[in-house]
JSON list of C-alpha atoms in Angstrom, two decimals:
[
{"chain": "X", "resi": 1, "resn": "LEU", "atom": "CA", "xyz": [-49.44, 22.61, -32.48]},
{"chain": "X", "resi": 2, "resn": "PRO", "atom": "CA", "xyz": [-46.00, 23.88, -31.52]},
{"chain": "X", "resi": 3, "resn": "LEU", "atom": "CA", "xyz": [-43.22, 21.33, -31.44]},
{"chain": "X", "resi": 4, "resn": "VAL", "atom": "CA", "xyz": [-40.99, 22.02, -28.46]},
{"chain": "X", "resi": 5, "resn": "GLN", "atom": "CA", "xyz": [-37.95, 19.83, -28.01]},
{"chain": "X", "resi": 6, "resn": "PRO", "atom": "CA", "xyz": [-36.14, 20.44, -24.69]},
{"chain": "X", "resi": 7, "resn": "SER", "atom": "CA", "xyz": [-32.41, 19.84, -24.98]},
{"chain": "X", "resi": 8, "resn": "HIS", "atom": "CA", "xyz": [-30.95, 16.64, -23.61]},
{"chain": "X", "resi": 9, "resn": "ALA", "atom": "CA", "xyz": [-34.30, 15.11, -22.53]},
{"chain": "X", "resi": 10, "resn": "ALA", "atom": "CA", "xyz": [-34.36, 11.40, -21.78]},
{"chain": "X", "resi": 11, "resn": "VAL", "atom": "CA", "xyz": [-36.83, 8.75, -20.65]},
{"chain": "X", "resi": 12, "resn": "ALA", "atom": "CA", "xyz": [-35.71, 5.61, -18.83]},
{"chain": "X", "resi": 13, "resn": "PRO", "atom": "CA", "xyz": [-37.98, 2.55, -18.45]},
{"chain": "X", "resi": 14, "resn": "LEU", "atom": "CA", "xyz": [-38.71, 0.99, -15.06]},
{"chain": "X", "resi": 15, "resn": "THR", "atom": "CA", "xyz": [-40.60, -2.30, -14.79]},
{"chain": "X", "resi": 16, "resn": "VAL", "atom": "CA", "xyz": [-43.55, -2.02, -12.38]},
{"chain": "X", "resi": 17, "resn": "SER", "atom": "CA", "xyz": [-44.99, -5.46, -13.14]},
{"chain": "X", "resi": 18, "resn": "GLN", "atom": "CA", "xyz": [-44.75, -7.94, -15.97]},
{"chain": "X", "resi": 19, "resn": "SER", "atom": "CA", "xyz": [-47.56, -6.19, -17.89]},
{"chain": "X", "resi": 20, "resn": "LYS", "atom": "CA", "xyz": [-46.94, -2.54, -16.92]},
{"chain": "X", "resi": 21, "resn": "VAL", "atom": "CA", "xyz": [-43.90, -0.38, -17.51]},
{"chain": "X", "resi": 22, "resn": "ALA", "atom": "CA", "xyz": [-43.25, 2.98, -15.87]},
{"chain": "X", "resi": 23, "resn": "TYR", "atom": "CA", "xyz": [-40.82, 5.66, -17.01]},
{"chain": "X", "resi": 24, "resn": "THR", "atom": "CA", "xyz": [-38.72, 8.29, -15.34]},
{"chain": "X", "resi": 25, "resn": "ALA", "atom": "CA", "xyz": [-38.27, 11.41, -17.47]},
{"chain": "X", "resi": 26, "resn": "PHE", "atom": "CA", "xyz": [-35.13, 13.42, -16.75]},
{"chain": "X", "resi": 27, "resn": "SER", "atom": "CA", "xyz": [-32.79, 15.94, -18.32]},
{"chain": "X", "resi": 28, "resn": "GLU", "atom": "CA", "xyz": [-29.14, 15.26, -19.02]},
{"chain": "X", "resi": 29, "resn": "GLY", "atom": "CA", "xyz": [-28.46, 18.92, -19.80]},
{"chain": "X", "resi": 30, "resn": "SER", "atom": "CA", "xyz": [-27.87, 22.05, -17.78]},
{"chain": "X", "resi": 31, "resn": "ASP", "atom": "CA", "xyz": [-31.52, 23.09, -18.17]},
{"chain": "X", "resi": 32, "resn": "LYS", "atom": "CA", "xyz": [-32.89, 21.45, -14.99]},
{"chain": "X", "resi": 33, "resn": "ASN", "atom": "CA", "xyz": [-34.12, 24.79, -13.57]},
{"chain": "X", "resi": 34, "resn": "GLU", "atom": "CA", "xyz": [-36.30, 25.61, -16.60]},
{"chain": "X", "resi": 35, "resn": "VAL", "atom": "CA", "xyz": [-40.05, 25.44, -15.87]},
{"chain": "X", "resi": 36, "resn": "VAL", "atom": "CA", "xyz": [-40.84, 23.11, -18.79]},
{"chain": "X", "resi": 37, "resn": "ILE", "atom": "CA", "xyz": [-38.08, 20.71, -17.76]},
{"chain": "X", "resi": 38, "resn": "GLN", "atom": "CA", "xyz": [-39.33, 20.68, -14.16]},
{"chain": "X", "resi": 39, "resn": "THR", "atom": "CA", "xyz": [-42.88, 20.09, -15.44]},
{"chain": "X", "resi": 40, "resn": "LEU", "atom": "CA", "xyz": [-41.88, 17.11, -17.59]},
{"chain": "X", "resi": 41, "resn": "THR", "atom": "CA", "xyz": [-39.35, 15.36, -15.36]},
{"chain": "X", "resi": 42, "resn": "GLY", "atom": "CA", "xyz": [-40.46, 12.74, -12.85]},
{"chain": "X", "resi": 43, "resn": "ASP", "atom": "CA", "xyz": [-42.01, 9.29, -12.71]},
{"chain": "X", "resi": 44, "resn": "PHE", "atom": "CA", "xyz": [-44.73, 8.23, -15.15]},
{"chain": "X", "resi": 45, "resn": "ALA", "atom": "CA", "xyz": [-47.03, 5.19, -14.77]},
{"chain": "X", "resi": 46, "resn": "GLU", "atom": "CA", "xyz": [-48.94, 3.39, -17.52]},
{"chain": "X", "resi": 47, "resn": "VAL", "atom": "CA", "xyz": [-52.61, 4.43, -17.37]},
{"chain": "X", "resi": 48, "resn": "GLY", "atom": "CA", "xyz": [-54.17, 3.30, -20.65]},
{"chain": "X", "resi": 49, "resn": "ASN", "atom": "CA", "xyz": [-53.56, 3.35, -24.39]},
{"chain": "X", "resi": 50, "resn": "ASN", "atom": "CA", "xyz": [-54.00, 5.58, -27.42]},
{"chain": "X", "resi": 51, "resn": "HIS", "atom": "CA", "xyz": [-53.54, 4.68, -31.09]},
{"chain": "X", "resi": 52, "resn": "ASN", "atom": "CA", "xyz": [-52.40, 1.15, -30.15]},
{"chain": "X", "resi": 53, "resn": "ARG", "atom": "CA", "xyz": [-49.64, 2.36, -27.82]},
{"chain": "X", "resi": 54, "resn": "PRO", "atom": "CA", "xyz": [-49.59, 2.67, -24.02]},
{"chain": "X", "resi": 55, "resn": "THR", "atom": "CA", "xyz": [-50.15, 6.05, -22.37]},
{"chain": "X", "resi": 56, "resn": "TYR", "atom": "CA", "xyz": [-48.42, 7.22, -19.21]},
{"chain": "X", "resi": 57, "resn": "GLN", "atom": "CA", "xyz": [-49.31, 9.81, -16.58]},
{"chain": "X", "resi": 58, "resn": "LYS", "atom": "CA", "xyz": [-46.88, 11.68, -14.36]},
{"chain": "X", "resi": 59, "resn": "GLN", "atom": "CA", "xyz": [-47.08, 10.59, -10.74]},
{"chain": "X", "resi": 60, "resn": "GLY", "atom": "CA", "xyz": [-47.14, 12.99, -7.83]},
{"chain": "X", "resi": 61, "resn": "PRO", "atom": "CA", "xyz": [-46.14, 12.41, -4.22]},
{"chain": "X", "resi": 62, "resn": "PRO", "atom": "CA", "xyz": [-47.90, 9.45, -2.55]},
{"chain": "X", "resi": 63, "resn": "GLY", "atom": "CA", "xyz": [-51.48, 10.24, -1.54]},
{"chain": "X", "resi": 64, "resn": "THR", "atom": "CA", "xyz": [-51.89, 13.09, -4.05]},
{"chain": "X", "resi": 65, "resn": "VAL", "atom": "CA", "xyz": [-53.84, 13.36, -7.30]},
{"chain": "X", "resi": 66, "resn": "PRO", "atom": "CA", "xyz": [-51.48, 12.77, -10.25]},
{"chain": "X", "resi": 67, "resn": "PRO", "atom": "CA", "xyz": [-50.72, 15.91, -12.27]},
{"chain": "X", "resi": 68, "resn": "GLU", "atom": "CA", "xyz": [-52.25, 16.32, -15.74]},
{"chain": "X", "resi": 69, "resn": "ILE", "atom": "CA", "xyz": [-49.06, 15.50, -17.62]},
{"chain": "X", "resi": 70, "resn": "PHE", "atom": "CA", "xyz": [-49.08, 12.59, -20.06]},
{"chain": "X", "resi": 71, "resn": "ILE", "atom": "CA", "xyz": [-46.75, 10.77, -22.45]},
{"chain": "X", "resi": 72, "resn": "TYR", "atom": "CA", "xyz": [-48.76, 9.38, -25.36]},
{"chain": "X", "resi": 73, "resn": "TYR", "atom": "CA", "xyz": [-48.46, 8.29, -28.97]},
{"chain": "X", "resi": 74, "resn": "TRP", "atom": "CA", "xyz": [-50.33, 9.93, -31.86]},
{"chain": "X", "resi": 75, "resn": "ASP", "atom": "CA", "xyz": [-50.49, 8.25, -35.26]},
{"chain": "X", "resi": 76, "resn": "GLN", "atom": "CA", "xyz": [-50.41, 10.00, -38.64]},
{"chain": "X", "resi": 77, "resn": "ARG", "atom": "CA", "xyz": [-54.20, 10.52, -38.98]},
{"chain": "X", "resi": 78, "resn": "ASP", "atom": "CA", "xyz": [-53.62, 14.29, -38.73]},
{"chain": "X", "resi": 79, "resn": "GLY", "atom": "CA", "xyz": [-50.55, 14.24, -40.98]},
{"chain": "X", "resi": 80, "resn": "PRO", "atom": "CA", "xyz": [-47.00, 12.93, -40.63]},
{"chain": "X", "resi": 81, "resn": "ALA", "atom": "CA", "xyz": [-45.81, 15.98, -38.63]},
{"chain": "X", "resi": 82, "resn": "PHE", "atom": "CA", "xyz": [-48.13, 14.94, -35.78]},
{"chain": "X", "resi": 83, "resn": "GLU", "atom": "CA", "xyz": [-47.04, 11.30, -35.61]},
{"chain": "X", "resi": 84, "resn": "GLY", "atom": "CA", "xyz": [-44.91, 10.24, -32.68]},
{"chain": "X", "resi": 85, "resn": "TRP", "atom": "CA", "xyz": [-44.64, 10.48, -28.91]},
{"chain": "X", "resi": 86, "resn": "TRP", "atom": "CA", "xyz": [-45.87, 13.59, -27.10]},
{"chain": "X", "resi": 87, "resn": "PHE", "atom": "CA", "xyz": [-45.72, 15.15, -23.65]},
{"chain": "X", "resi": 88, "resn": "GLY", "atom": "CA", "xyz": [-49.08, 16.89, -23.16]},
{"chain": "X", "resi": 89, "resn": "LYS", "atom": "CA", "xyz": [-51.61, 18.14, -20.63]},
{"chain": "X", "resi": 90, "resn": "SER", "atom": "CA", "xyz": [-54.11, 15.58, -21.94]},
{"chain": "X", "resi": 91, "resn": "VAL", "atom": "CA", "xyz": [-53.97, 12.70, -24.39]},
{"chain": "X", "resi": 92, "resn": "GLY", "atom": "CA", "xyz": [-54.50, 14.19, -27.85]},
{"chain": "X", "resi": 93, "resn": "GLY", "atom": "CA", "xyz": [-55.00, 17.70, -26.50]},
{"chain": "X", "resi": 94, "resn": "ASN", "atom": "CA", "xyz": [-53.77, 21.02, -27.91]},
{"chain": "X", "resi": 95, "resn": "GLU", "atom": "CA", "xyz": [-51.46, 21.88, -25.00]},
{"chain": "X", "resi": 96, "resn": "VAL", "atom": "CA", "xyz": [-48.21, 20.01, -25.57]},
{"chain": "X", "resi": 97, "resn": "TRP", "atom": "CA", "xyz": [-44.65, 20.55, -24.42]},
{"chain": "X", "resi": 98, "resn": "SER", "atom": "CA", "xyz": [-42.50, 18.13, -26.38]},
{"chain": "X", "resi": 99, "resn": "HIS", "atom": "CA", "xyz": [-42.61, 15.75, -29.35]},
{"chain": "X", "resi": 100, "resn": "ASN", "atom": "CA", "xyz": [-40.45, 12.90, -30.65]},
{"chain": "X", "resi": 101, "resn": "PRO", "atom": "CA", "xyz": [-41.30, 11.48, -34.12]},
{"chain": "X", "resi": 102, "resn": "SER", "atom": "CA", "xyz": [-40.46, 7.90, -33.12]},
{"chain": "X", "resi": 103, "resn": "GLN", "atom": "CA", "xyz": [-43.00, 5.26, -34.20]},
{"chain": "X", "resi": 104, "resn": "ALA", "atom": "CA", "xyz": [-41.77, 2.73, -31.60]},
{"chain": "X", "resi": 105, "resn": "MET", "atom": "CA", "xyz": [-44.24, 0.79, -29.44]},
{"chain": "X", "resi": 106, "resn": "ARG", "atom": "CA", "xyz": [-42.84, 2.46, -26.29]},
{"chain": "X", "resi": 107, "resn": "PRO", "atom": "CA", "xyz": [-41.54, 6.00, -25.72]},
{"chain": "X", "resi": 108, "resn": "PRO", "atom": "CA", "xyz": [-38.02, 6.52, -27.03]},
{"chain": "X", "resi": 109, "resn": "GLN", "atom": "CA", "xyz": [-35.27, 6.75, -24.44]},
{"chain": "X", "resi": 110, "resn": "LYS", "atom": "CA", "xyz": [-33.75, 9.83, -26.13]}
]
């Protein structure tokens, strides 16, 4: 799996309810017009869990089907290089855009 790390990417938590947390992914760099950055930026809502961590799905405009873009955690069962938080087309899938090796319970903010 390729490890792509867009420059200056950040994720900020937003509280949706006491039990659910949503995130807004954004770029702090000058790369906002790049296709990958536009794909990954936006609001994400908690939709389940994977490897004892919550998973999040990007939200589309109201009344639309959410896009297939997820933030999820993968543990070290496939080796330490795969452990951490991922942006991917599906949870645990082969098509991924970005990786952060953090082992935190929630996605890292940077």
